[in-house]
XYZ file of C-alpha atoms in Angstrom:
690
model
C 99.628 56.947 88.503
C 102.327 55.629 86.187
C 102.416 58.930 84.301
C 102.500 60.684 87.685
C 105.618 58.807 88.813
C 107.295 59.114 85.418
C 106.760 62.860 85.491
C 108.316 63.068 88.936
C 111.287 61.145 87.643
C 111.674 63.515 84.719
C 111.714 66.417 87.129
C 114.557 64.802 89.033
C 112.529 64.442 92.213
C 112.099 60.692 92.404
C 115.776 59.903 92.162
C 116.645 62.266 94.973
C 114.035 60.776 97.280
C 115.305 57.247 96.687
C 118.710 58.166 98.066
C 117.701 58.820 101.660
C 115.051 58.512 104.333
C 113.025 61.683 104.051
C 111.864 63.762 107.014
C 110.234 66.920 105.571
C 111.051 69.147 108.552
C 114.686 68.064 108.508
C 114.935 68.455 104.738
C 113.637 72.017 104.868
C 115.429 73.377 107.913
C 118.490 71.218 108.674
C 119.637 69.248 105.618
C 122.302 71.749 104.573
C 124.400 71.599 107.738
C 125.147 69.332 110.664
C 123.215 70.194 113.838
C 122.118 68.492 117.023
C 118.606 69.989 116.557
C 118.404 68.271 113.186
C 119.687 65.098 114.808
C 116.999 65.300 117.487
C 114.362 65.479 114.782
C 115.820 62.488 112.950
C 116.108 60.527 116.211
C 112.349 60.844 116.591
C 111.173 60.568 113.001
C 113.364 57.656 111.914
C 112.060 55.619 114.835
C 115.302 55.605 116.844
C 113.396 56.590 119.989
C 111.119 53.567 119.619
C 114.088 51.287 120.285
C 116.250 53.537 122.429
C 113.744 55.708 124.316
C 113.640 59.415 125.245
C 111.910 60.890 122.198
C 112.562 64.643 121.981
C 109.195 65.088 120.221
C 106.148 65.121 122.485
C 104.047 63.121 120.024
C 106.147 60.038 119.443
C 106.591 58.578 115.984
C 105.154 55.125 115.428
C 104.702 52.811 112.497
C 101.412 52.456 110.623
C 98.744 50.113 111.896
C 99.030 46.599 110.502
C 95.439 45.721 111.346
C 93.584 43.984 108.481
C 96.604 44.595 106.258
C 95.669 41.762 103.888
C 92.355 43.452 103.042
C 93.967 46.840 102.363
C 97.309 46.235 100.628
C 98.404 43.906 97.836
C 100.567 41.039 99.088
C 103.201 41.462 96.361
C 103.629 45.110 97.280
C 104.149 44.232 100.964
C 106.857 41.739 100.016
C 108.572 44.295 97.779
C 108.392 46.919 100.510
C 109.915 44.622 103.130
C 112.769 43.760 100.789
C 113.583 47.382 99.934
C 111.447 50.124 101.520
C 113.193 52.911 99.581
C 112.494 51.292 96.225
C 108.845 50.637 97.038
C 108.171 54.015 98.632
C 110.918 56.594 97.966
C 111.888 58.508 101.085
C 110.313 56.020 103.481
C 111.587 56.303 107.077
C 111.246 52.518 107.339
C 114.699 50.866 107.426
C 115.532 47.574 105.780
C 114.710 44.891 108.347
C 114.631 41.697 106.288
C 118.047 41.859 104.605
C 119.242 38.835 106.588
C 116.027 36.799 106.133
C 115.609 34.038 103.587
C 112.760 34.022 101.084
C 110.888 31.445 103.183
C 111.341 33.522 106.330
C 110.064 36.634 104.570
C 107.007 34.716 103.362
C 106.370 33.506 106.916
C 106.560 37.088 108.182
C 104.075 38.140 105.485
C 101.786 35.254 106.457
C 101.712 36.567 110.026
C 100.940 40.091 108.798
C 98.132 38.677 106.673
C 96.540 37.053 109.712
C 96.056 40.311 111.611
C 92.606 41.808 112.083
C 89.327 41.507 110.251
C 88.543 43.287 106.987
C 86.062 46.145 106.896
C 82.993 45.911 104.697
C 83.493 48.251 101.770
C 80.582 49.498 99.681
C 81.249 50.793 96.161
C 79.865 54.249 95.387
C 77.653 54.955 92.410
C 80.289 57.045 90.722
C 83.808 58.431 91.090
C 85.131 61.627 89.542
C 88.915 61.797 89.211
C 88.781 65.347 87.843
C 86.922 66.566 90.914
C 89.377 64.577 93.030
C 92.239 66.426 91.366
C 90.682 69.757 92.347
C 90.316 68.550 95.942
C 93.892 67.274 96.020
C 95.356 70.549 94.800
C 93.153 72.897 96.859
C 92.516 71.274 100.245
C 96.174 71.177 101.282
C 97.533 67.829 100.068
C 100.258 69.561 98.057
C 101.660 71.118 101.225
C 103.275 67.709 101.812
C 102.919 65.851 98.506
C 103.881 66.813 94.962
C 101.265 68.352 92.688
C 100.309 66.402 89.603
C 102.554 67.735 86.802
C 99.685 68.129 84.307
C 97.459 70.043 86.735
C 96.213 73.406 85.479
C 95.125 75.459 88.454
C 94.079 79.083 88.856
C 97.734 80.158 88.712
C 98.695 78.129 85.662
C 100.596 74.846 85.238
C 103.030 73.310 87.702
C 106.525 74.532 86.854
C 108.440 73.538 89.991
C 108.169 71.056 92.837
C 109.360 71.850 96.344
C 112.191 69.926 97.959
C 111.223 67.452 100.626
C 107.872 66.378 99.192
C 106.535 63.097 100.540
C 106.489 60.764 97.548
C 103.737 58.264 96.887
C 104.443 54.628 96.192
C 102.928 53.104 93.079
C 99.447 53.260 94.564
C 97.894 51.181 91.800
C 100.302 48.368 92.687
C 99.707 48.823 96.407
C 95.949 49.119 96.848
C 92.534 49.474 95.213
C 89.981 52.247 94.838
C 87.652 51.137 97.634
C 90.552 50.327 99.940
C 92.171 53.729 99.378
C 88.838 55.459 99.952
C 88.489 53.579 103.251
C 91.966 54.692 104.276
C 91.242 58.333 103.413
C 88.127 58.360 105.597
C 89.842 56.552 108.508
C 93.361 57.974 108.406
C 93.762 58.298 112.166
C 92.948 54.580 112.562
C 95.916 53.633 110.391
C 98.314 56.529 111.029
C 97.827 57.101 114.720
C 100.940 59.231 115.209
C 99.476 62.091 113.161
C 102.285 62.343 110.609
C 99.552 61.683 108.086
C 96.731 63.652 109.727
C 93.009 63.056 109.592
C 90.841 64.978 107.128
C 87.086 65.309 107.473
C 86.257 63.853 104.068
C 82.821 62.530 103.291
C 82.560 59.268 101.375
C 82.156 60.874 97.944
C 85.056 63.292 98.456
C 87.257 60.365 99.433
C 86.201 58.292 96.415
C 86.915 61.178 94.044
C 90.277 61.825 95.699
C 91.157 58.129 95.515
C 90.198 58.068 91.829
C 92.605 60.944 91.203
C 95.452 59.342 93.142
C 94.981 56.059 91.285
C 94.439 57.814 87.949
C 91.166 55.896 87.681
C 89.292 57.503 84.777
C 86.160 55.377 84.604
C 83.062 56.867 86.220
C 81.878 53.448 87.440
C 83.867 52.414 90.532
C 82.295 48.961 90.510
C 84.775 48.068 87.767
C 87.792 49.315 89.719
C 90.514 46.801 90.654
C 90.387 45.503 94.235
C 93.055 44.132 96.548
C 93.465 40.471 95.654
C 92.820 37.905 98.415
C 95.988 36.749 100.132
C 96.650 33.002 100.059
C 95.728 31.123 103.193
C 98.665 30.192 105.395
C 99.096 27.355 107.837
C 99.125 27.944 111.574
C 102.750 26.808 111.670
C 103.740 29.387 109.062
C 101.857 32.164 110.862
C 103.469 31.223 114.182
C 106.906 31.241 112.552
C 106.149 34.686 111.154
C 105.023 35.900 114.574
C 108.339 34.792 116.054
C 110.215 36.604 113.290
C 108.106 39.743 113.823
C 109.089 39.975 117.466
C 112.594 38.657 116.843
C 113.237 41.446 114.322
C 111.931 43.985 116.872
C 109.109 45.094 114.547
C 106.947 45.588 117.657
C 109.152 48.514 118.693
C 107.328 50.575 116.053
C 104.185 48.610 115.181
C 101.322 47.733 117.487
C 99.860 44.245 117.016
C 97.660 41.937 119.130
C 99.630 40.101 121.771
C 102.379 42.681 121.601
C 105.332 41.991 123.855
C 107.055 44.702 125.857
C 110.090 45.995 124.021
C 113.191 46.451 126.198
C 114.734 49.817 125.331
C 118.440 49.877 124.480
C 119.887 52.804 126.405
C 122.330 54.631 124.163
C 123.684 56.631 127.082
C 125.536 53.457 128.089
C 126.856 52.784 124.593
C 130.656 52.815 124.568
C 130.926 54.545 121.212
C 127.876 56.135 119.648
C 129.793 56.978 116.473
C 130.312 53.291 115.727
C 126.722 52.274 116.449
C 125.648 49.657 113.911
C 122.384 51.492 113.146
C 124.425 54.427 111.867
C 126.742 52.359 109.707
C 126.319 52.651 105.963
C 126.350 48.868 105.620
C 123.964 46.133 106.736
C 124.305 43.965 109.837
C 122.238 40.914 110.817
C 119.343 41.846 113.099
C 120.140 45.563 112.882
C 117.977 48.119 111.012
C 119.674 49.352 107.845
C 118.992 53.010 107.051
C 119.881 54.952 103.929
C 121.239 58.187 105.380
C 123.165 61.114 103.981
C 126.450 62.058 105.613
C 124.806 65.123 107.172
C 121.956 63.026 108.555
C 124.375 60.554 110.098
C 126.578 63.319 111.531
C 123.589 65.202 112.938
C 122.362 62.080 114.716
C 125.806 61.599 116.230
C 125.912 65.267 117.290
C 122.587 64.850 119.068
C 123.554 61.619 120.807
C 126.988 62.703 122.034
C 125.357 65.694 123.752
C 123.678 63.202 126.109
C 120.286 64.705 125.279
C 117.981 65.766 128.055
C 114.270 66.469 127.815
C 113.949 69.534 125.546
C 112.721 72.818 126.973
C 109.087 73.642 126.136
C 110.027 76.162 123.422
C 112.304 73.613 121.753
C 109.639 70.924 122.135
C 107.155 73.102 120.229
C 109.622 73.683 117.389
C 110.540 69.998 117.146
C 106.874 69.017 117.178
C 105.988 71.468 114.406
C 108.856 70.138 112.297
C 107.978 66.514 113.014
C 104.291 66.982 112.145
C 105.227 69.206 109.158
C 102.970 71.987 110.442
C 105.473 74.485 109.043
C 104.372 73.474 105.547
C 101.230 75.570 106.098
C 101.804 77.725 109.178
C 104.346 80.274 110.314
C 105.484 80.600 113.899
C 107.948 83.266 114.989
C 108.839 83.962 111.332
C 109.680 80.316 110.684
C 107.871 78.165 108.155
C 104.824 78.837 106.035
C 104.247 77.873 102.405
C 107.327 77.799 100.191
C 107.244 79.539 96.774
C 106.503 76.267 94.987
C 103.404 75.515 97.104
C 102.179 79.057 97.771
C 100.009 79.278 94.610
C 97.988 76.256 95.714
C 96.677 78.024 98.806
C 93.436 79.607 97.605
C 90.367 81.112 99.219
C 88.606 84.463 99.489
C 90.557 86.853 97.274
C 88.981 89.967 98.797
C 90.764 89.176 102.090
C 94.219 89.095 100.513
C 96.678 86.580 101.960
C 94.554 86.338 105.116
C 91.811 84.859 102.957
C 93.929 82.066 101.501
C 96.831 81.274 103.857
C 96.436 79.432 107.163
C 96.888 81.698 110.198
C 100.241 82.050 111.975
C 100.872 79.991 115.102
C 102.912 82.690 116.818
C 101.588 83.005 120.352
C 98.716 80.638 119.604
C 98.668 79.371 123.190
C 98.139 82.949 124.365
C 95.538 83.613 121.696
C 93.243 80.592 122.022
C 91.637 79.153 125.101
C 92.949 75.666 125.767
C 89.607 73.872 125.464
C 88.873 75.578 122.144
C 92.361 74.769 120.872
C 91.807 71.131 121.799
C 88.662 71.168 119.680
C 90.595 72.658 116.763
C 93.160 69.851 116.906
C 90.339 67.325 117.181
C 88.923 68.716 113.951
C 85.706 70.015 115.558
C 86.138 73.768 115.052
C 86.528 75.759 111.868
C 86.143 79.545 111.843
C 87.575 80.336 108.399
C 85.226 78.652 105.915
C 86.638 80.823 103.140
C 89.963 78.950 103.246
C 89.931 76.031 100.821
C 92.947 74.557 102.593
C 91.500 72.283 105.266
C 92.905 72.207 108.792
C 93.434 68.494 109.506
C 92.647 66.800 112.782
C 94.893 65.081 115.308
C 92.225 63.472 117.505
C 94.539 61.233 119.529
C 96.950 64.063 120.335
C 94.694 67.116 120.550
C 94.959 67.565 124.307
C 98.754 67.096 124.258
C 99.205 69.719 121.544
C 96.891 72.215 123.239
C 98.658 71.831 126.585
C 102.073 72.213 124.947
C 101.168 75.479 123.199
C 99.460 76.799 126.317
C 102.472 76.033 128.498
C 104.812 77.893 126.154
C 102.687 80.851 125.047
C 100.125 81.724 127.677
C 100.933 84.895 129.611
C 98.714 85.082 132.674
C 100.389 88.361 133.642
C 99.297 90.102 130.405
C 97.134 93.216 130.960
C 93.540 92.092 131.341
C 90.282 93.585 130.139
C 88.059 95.012 132.854
C 84.461 94.278 131.855
C 81.671 96.606 132.933
C 78.064 95.636 132.210
C 77.141 99.301 132.359
C 79.015 99.717 129.072
C 76.959 97.150 127.114
C 75.222 99.847 125.069
C 78.575 101.389 124.203
C 79.873 97.995 123.074
C 76.797 97.539 120.890
C 77.377 100.907 119.231
C 81.118 100.367 118.784
C 80.587 97.049 116.997
C 78.116 98.522 114.539
C 78.265 100.898 111.612
C 76.228 103.694 113.230
C 78.862 105.808 114.932
C 81.089 102.920 116.036
C 84.313 101.450 114.695
C 82.421 99.536 111.985
C 83.290 95.947 112.964
C 80.044 94.899 111.262
C 81.331 96.156 107.923
C 83.827 93.279 107.600
C 82.838 90.561 110.089
C 79.953 88.128 110.241
C 77.748 87.974 113.335
C 76.379 84.478 113.785
C 74.224 83.758 110.743
C 74.288 87.413 109.678
C 76.808 87.969 106.859
C 78.866 91.112 106.794
C 77.913 93.590 104.087
C 81.573 93.737 103.043
C 84.398 91.206 103.125
C 83.573 87.961 104.987
C 85.804 88.253 108.055
C 85.606 85.744 110.950
C 82.442 85.603 113.050
C 82.514 87.962 116.043
C 79.526 86.593 117.944
C 81.421 83.769 119.683
C 84.899 85.245 120.061
C 84.649 84.876 123.827
C 84.478 81.084 123.406
C 87.676 81.063 121.372
C 89.956 83.913 122.378
C 91.606 84.955 125.587
C 90.526 88.516 126.448
C 94.108 89.693 127.004
C 95.075 88.618 123.471
C 91.933 90.271 122.075
C 92.991 93.549 123.676
C 96.540 93.331 122.297
C 95.308 92.483 118.820
C 92.896 95.411 118.587
C 95.635 97.779 119.667
C 98.043 96.543 116.972
C 96.659 93.988 114.475
C 99.734 93.940 112.231
C 101.967 92.847 115.105
C 100.245 89.469 114.955
C 99.785 89.183 111.209
C 101.789 91.626 109.082
C 99.847 92.687 106.022
C 96.464 91.958 107.569
C 93.454 93.860 106.220
C 92.369 94.506 109.808
C 92.960 98.254 110.318
C 94.426 99.777 113.509
C 91.191 101.135 114.970
C 93.037 102.621 117.953
C 96.212 103.908 116.236
C 98.932 104.588 118.734
C 96.472 103.588 121.454
C 94.226 106.575 120.655
C 90.504 106.180 120.007
C 89.008 107.314 116.696
C 85.533 107.677 118.262
C 85.978 110.186 121.099
C 82.218 110.514 121.678
C 81.882 106.993 123.137
C 82.998 106.408 126.743
C 84.928 109.645 126.613
C 87.310 108.248 123.999
C 88.880 105.937 126.606
C 90.611 103.218 124.578
C 90.712 100.607 127.344
C 87.051 101.106 128.207
C 86.007 100.915 124.563
C 87.842 97.636 123.906
C 86.491 96.194 127.146
C 82.966 97.291 126.164
C 83.239 95.453 122.843
C 84.380 92.302 124.635
C 81.592 92.616 127.190
C 78.981 92.931 124.465
C 80.354 89.879 122.639
C 79.992 87.970 125.904
C 76.596 89.207 127.032
C 74.936 91.274 124.303
C 71.600 90.099 122.931
C 70.858 92.261 119.897
C 72.646 92.135 116.567
C 74.908 95.203 116.131
C 73.764 97.857 113.696
C 74.773 97.346 110.085
C 73.679 93.755 109.536
C 70.760 93.171 107.208
C 68.141 90.858 108.635
C 67.187 89.222 105.368
C 66.939 89.644 101.649
C 63.688 91.265 100.520
C 63.780 94.256 102.842
C 65.543 96.378 100.226
C 63.090 96.161 97.373
C 63.079 99.398 95.373
C 59.539 100.600 94.620
C 59.184 103.629 92.287
C 56.336 105.840 93.472
C 56.552 109.532 92.545
C 59.668 109.561 90.360
C 61.758 107.031 88.442
C 64.490 105.172 90.366
C 67.893 104.704 88.720
C 70.178 101.965 90.143
C 73.557 100.626 88.964
C 73.910 96.843 89.300
C 75.291 93.577 87.981
C 72.283 92.453 85.968
C 71.477 89.359 83.983
C 71.500 89.999 80.207
C 72.640 93.599 80.844
C 76.203 93.034 82.083
C 78.337 94.306 84.920
C 77.678 97.993 84.206
C 73.919 97.862 83.953
C 71.765 100.932 84.654
C 68.311 99.937 85.873
C 65.435 102.412 85.515
C 62.235 101.760 87.444
C 59.204 103.892 86.516
C 56.064 104.582 88.544
C 53.348 102.550 86.927
C 55.339 99.321 86.792
C 57.357 99.446 83.547
C 61.139 99.122 83.881
C 64.249 99.120 81.674
C 67.768 97.678 82.040
C 70.390 99.545 79.985
C 73.731 97.904 79.102
C 76.447 100.409 79.994
C 79.160 98.294 78.357
C 77.584 98.253 74.887
C 75.487 101.408 75.089
C 72.058 99.995 74.277
C 68.900 98.838 76.112
C 68.996 95.186 77.170
C 65.721 94.269 78.909
C 62.256 95.602 79.671
C 59.724 94.188 82.146
C 56.551 94.952 84.046
C 55.501 94.572 87.661
C 57.928 94.758 90.584
C 61.239 96.511 89.959
C 64.385 95.386 91.829
C 65.715 94.104 95.172
C 68.932 95.993 95.980
C 70.064 93.848 98.930
C 72.911 91.993 97.188
C 73.956 95.067 95.209
C 74.207 97.194 98.338
C 75.472 94.723 100.900
C 77.406 91.897 99.244
C 80.914 92.647 98.065
C 80.789 89.910 95.455
C 77.184 90.142 94.274
C 76.033 87.798 91.537
C 74.217 88.990 88.425
C 70.717 89.958 89.538
C 67.337 89.320 87.945
C 64.220 91.486 87.594
C 61.575 90.998 90.265
C 58.691 91.387 87.840
C 57.356 89.122 85.137
C 57.326 89.289 81.339
C 61.008 90.278 81.109
C 61.781 90.712 77.430
C 65.132 91.197 75.731
C 66.043 93.805 73.167
C 67.586 92.369 70.066
C 71.306 93.170 69.673
C 72.030 96.332 67.646
C 74.100 95.977 64.459
C 77.068 97.529 66.276
C 77.654 98.708 69.861
C 77.547 102.305 70.967
C 79.947 104.002 73.335
C 78.316 104.881 76.641
C 79.363 108.315 77.910
C 77.151 108.620 80.992
C 73.628 109.744 81.736
C 71.657 112.694 83.120
C 68.170 113.042 84.593
C 65.556 115.457 83.307
C 63.303 117.452 85.635
C 60.898 114.529 85.977
C 63.732 112.106 86.849
C 63.739 110.319 83.473
C 67.200 109.211 82.277
C 68.947 110.804 79.309
C 71.698 108.444 78.125
C 74.690 110.095 76.425
C 75.939 107.848 73.611
C 78.381 107.877 70.722
C 78.361 105.891 67.477
C 81.018 106.049 64.761
C 82.398 109.214 66.352
C 79.014 110.991 66.450
C 77.164 111.756 69.667
C 73.443 111.314 70.311
C 71.050 110.916 73.276
C 68.517 108.261 74.155
C 65.695 108.885 76.652
C 62.926 106.811 78.239
C 59.646 107.782 79.906
C 56.387 106.050 80.722
C 52.952 107.287 79.742
C 50.127 105.144 81.064
C 50.818 101.573 79.988
C 53.304 102.512 77.283
C 57.088 102.953 77.246
C 58.330 105.883 75.139
C 61.865 105.728 73.720
C 63.405 108.750 71.959
C 66.745 109.097 70.153
C 68.087 112.524 69.139
C 71.192 113.644 67.245
C 72.041 117.293 66.572
C 74.310 116.832 63.554
C 74.559 113.266 62.251
C 72.104 110.539 61.267
C 71.108 108.153 64.060
C 72.408 104.561 64.075
C 70.023 101.648 63.506
C 68.277 100.350 66.646
C 66.862 97.065 67.925
C 63.482 96.592 69.621
C 62.210 94.279 72.360
C 61.143 90.910 71.077
C 57.453 90.348 71.767
C 56.256 93.955 72.135
C 54.188 96.062 69.790
C 56.305 98.860 68.286
C 54.850 102.094 66.909
C 57.116 104.674 65.268
C 55.878 108.110 66.393
C 58.724 110.167 64.908
C 60.985 109.095 62.092
C 63.652 111.440 60.753
C 67.414 111.071 60.266
C 68.172 112.958 63.508
C 65.160 112.122 65.693
C 63.290 108.884 66.239
C 60.568 108.101 68.779
C 59.183 104.634 69.431
C 56.167 103.648 71.510
C 56.214 100.158 73.061
C 53.055 98.481 74.322
C 51.969 95.052 75.505
C-alpha cells in the first residue's frame, strides 16, 4: 500500500486530491466553471443538506456507520482522521469538526466512538491471493471510481494515465486489518448505507483476495496478517463526555448512532447573507464545519443557494442522482457519461460482442425499457443478464425501489405504440425466432440453458419478465437508436420485413408474434442444439474430412476419418501428420456451433503422435480422390510433393510422391509398426499397423 500511495504521489494525483473535498460527479462535469447545478450536487454530497435540509438528490448523503468502529478501524487512524480528514483520506467530504477541541476532548470523543456496537466474529480464511485480488480489482469495476495500481499489467498493457476525480484510498494498512477489510467488503451496505460506496456480491474468498491486494499483503497465510489492535478501555465518565461532544458538534446530523437525538435543521432560506455563511468561509470557526473548497466549489454553492432552490424536476433529479452515485463512471445516459479514456481499457468481457460485450449498457430511457419490478431487482443486486461482462453491476439494496420509481417516472411512456399479441401467431413467432426461415434470433442469443451457436447475446426466453413490450417493439425496429454501434442488426430495415413469407410480411404482426412466443411458447426455437454428442461424425461408406481446432494438431487441423475406424489429424500449419487413432472419430458440436471452440480431442482410444519432422512443410491445400481419400499438396525447400492416406483392412497406408525433386525426410507415429513398401527418392509408401 505504501508503494501504491507513493506512486500516486509521483503521478501528481495525491497532491491534487489533498487540496479539496472531492465529489467525482462534480469534478468530472462541473469543476471547470461556476454553476448552480454543480452547487446543488455539492450541497448534497458535502453533507450540507444534512444540517440545512432540502437535499436536491433523492438518495440523501449520509456519513458511514460508526457501529463497532473499534473492532474495524485502528484507534490512531481515527484520531488522525478527526484532526485532519484531508490528510488522512485525501478528497474526503468530511469537514474538520474538531479544530476547536482540546486533546482531552478529542480523546473523549474517540472513547465514545469506541463504545458503539459489538464486534463481529471474524474467521480467517485458509489462504489469500493478492495477485488474484489485483485481477478482481482491475476487472470488476473498482477502477471506475478508484485509481488502478500503477504496476498493474492488464490485457491492454501498463497503466500510463489516471483519470481526474478518482476516489483516493487512505493508508489502508494504517487504518484496518485484512480480516476487518474483508468483512467490510462483504457487508458494504451495512457500513455505507447511502450507496456512494455500493454493495458488491463478493463471496468470502473473493473479498479476502481483494483485501490482500488493497493491503499489499503478499503472504499466502492470512492467519499471520495484522489485526486491528484493541482500543483501550475508557471510563463511563469519559464515554459520557464524548457522547455530549458528539451531539454538541452536530455529528449526529450525518452519522446514525444509538440514542440519536433529533437534529434541528438550520434553514438557509432565512439566512441574511448566504455569501458570508461561516461554513463557506475559507477559515475555521468554533463549532462550525471547516471545509477545504476551491473557489469554484464555493461560488457554485453560493449560486445554488441564492436561487432559493426548489425541489428539482424529475429529469434534473435523475441527473443529480447519477452524478451523486457516480453512475456516469460506467454508464451513459442521453450522451452524458460513460467510461473516460483512462478507465475504458479496464472494461473487459466478451470480445466477439464488441463494445456491447465489455461496456455496461446505456441508461437512456431505462425506465421505459425495464419493468419497474425487474429494475428494482437489478438495483437490489438480484438480476444479472450479461454474464459476459466482467464489470459487476453493484447493488443498492436500501434504495432500489426509490431508484426504480425515479427512472420509471421520468422515462416511461404509457402512450407509446403497443404490441398487439395474437395467440394464433404463436407458430409464426416460433419460426421467426429460429434459424429455419426466420430472422435468426437463435444464431446470436441464448434461450434459457441453450447456448447460441454464435455470439453469446442476452437470453431471450425471459424477455417478457424484464422488458416493456413497447420498448421491445421500438428496439427491433431500430436497434442502433438505443445503442449506436451495436452488433444487433436492423432486421426490419426502414420498417420493412426481410421475411415476406411469414404473416404476409407484416412488420407489426411479426414483432408481436415474436413477443407472444417469448411469453407463451413452449418449444425451443429451431437452431439450438440440445446437447453435445448429437453431432458425432461416423465414417461409413467414404472418408470424412473435417477442419477443426485440434489438440496436438493446431488451429488449422484437417481431420480424416476412415471407414473401419482408423483416423488421422493433419497439421495444416506445419504441413505434416500430427496424430493417428482408432475407434470413434470426432464430435463436431463445438466446431460447428461454438464461436470460440476450444481445441478438441479424438473420441477414440490409442491416440498416438507423429514425431516432429526435421523441418516443416508448407501446406498448399488438399484434394480428394475418387474414393474420398485426401491428397495433401505440400512444398518443402521450394519443391512440391503430395501426401496421401488410405485404409486397407486394419492398416493405414501413407504415400508421398514428388515429380521432380527428392522427398524430404518424414517422421512416423510413435508406438506403431512401420513397414516401408516403396522406397525411392521420389516415391515412398509406408504401412502402419498396430
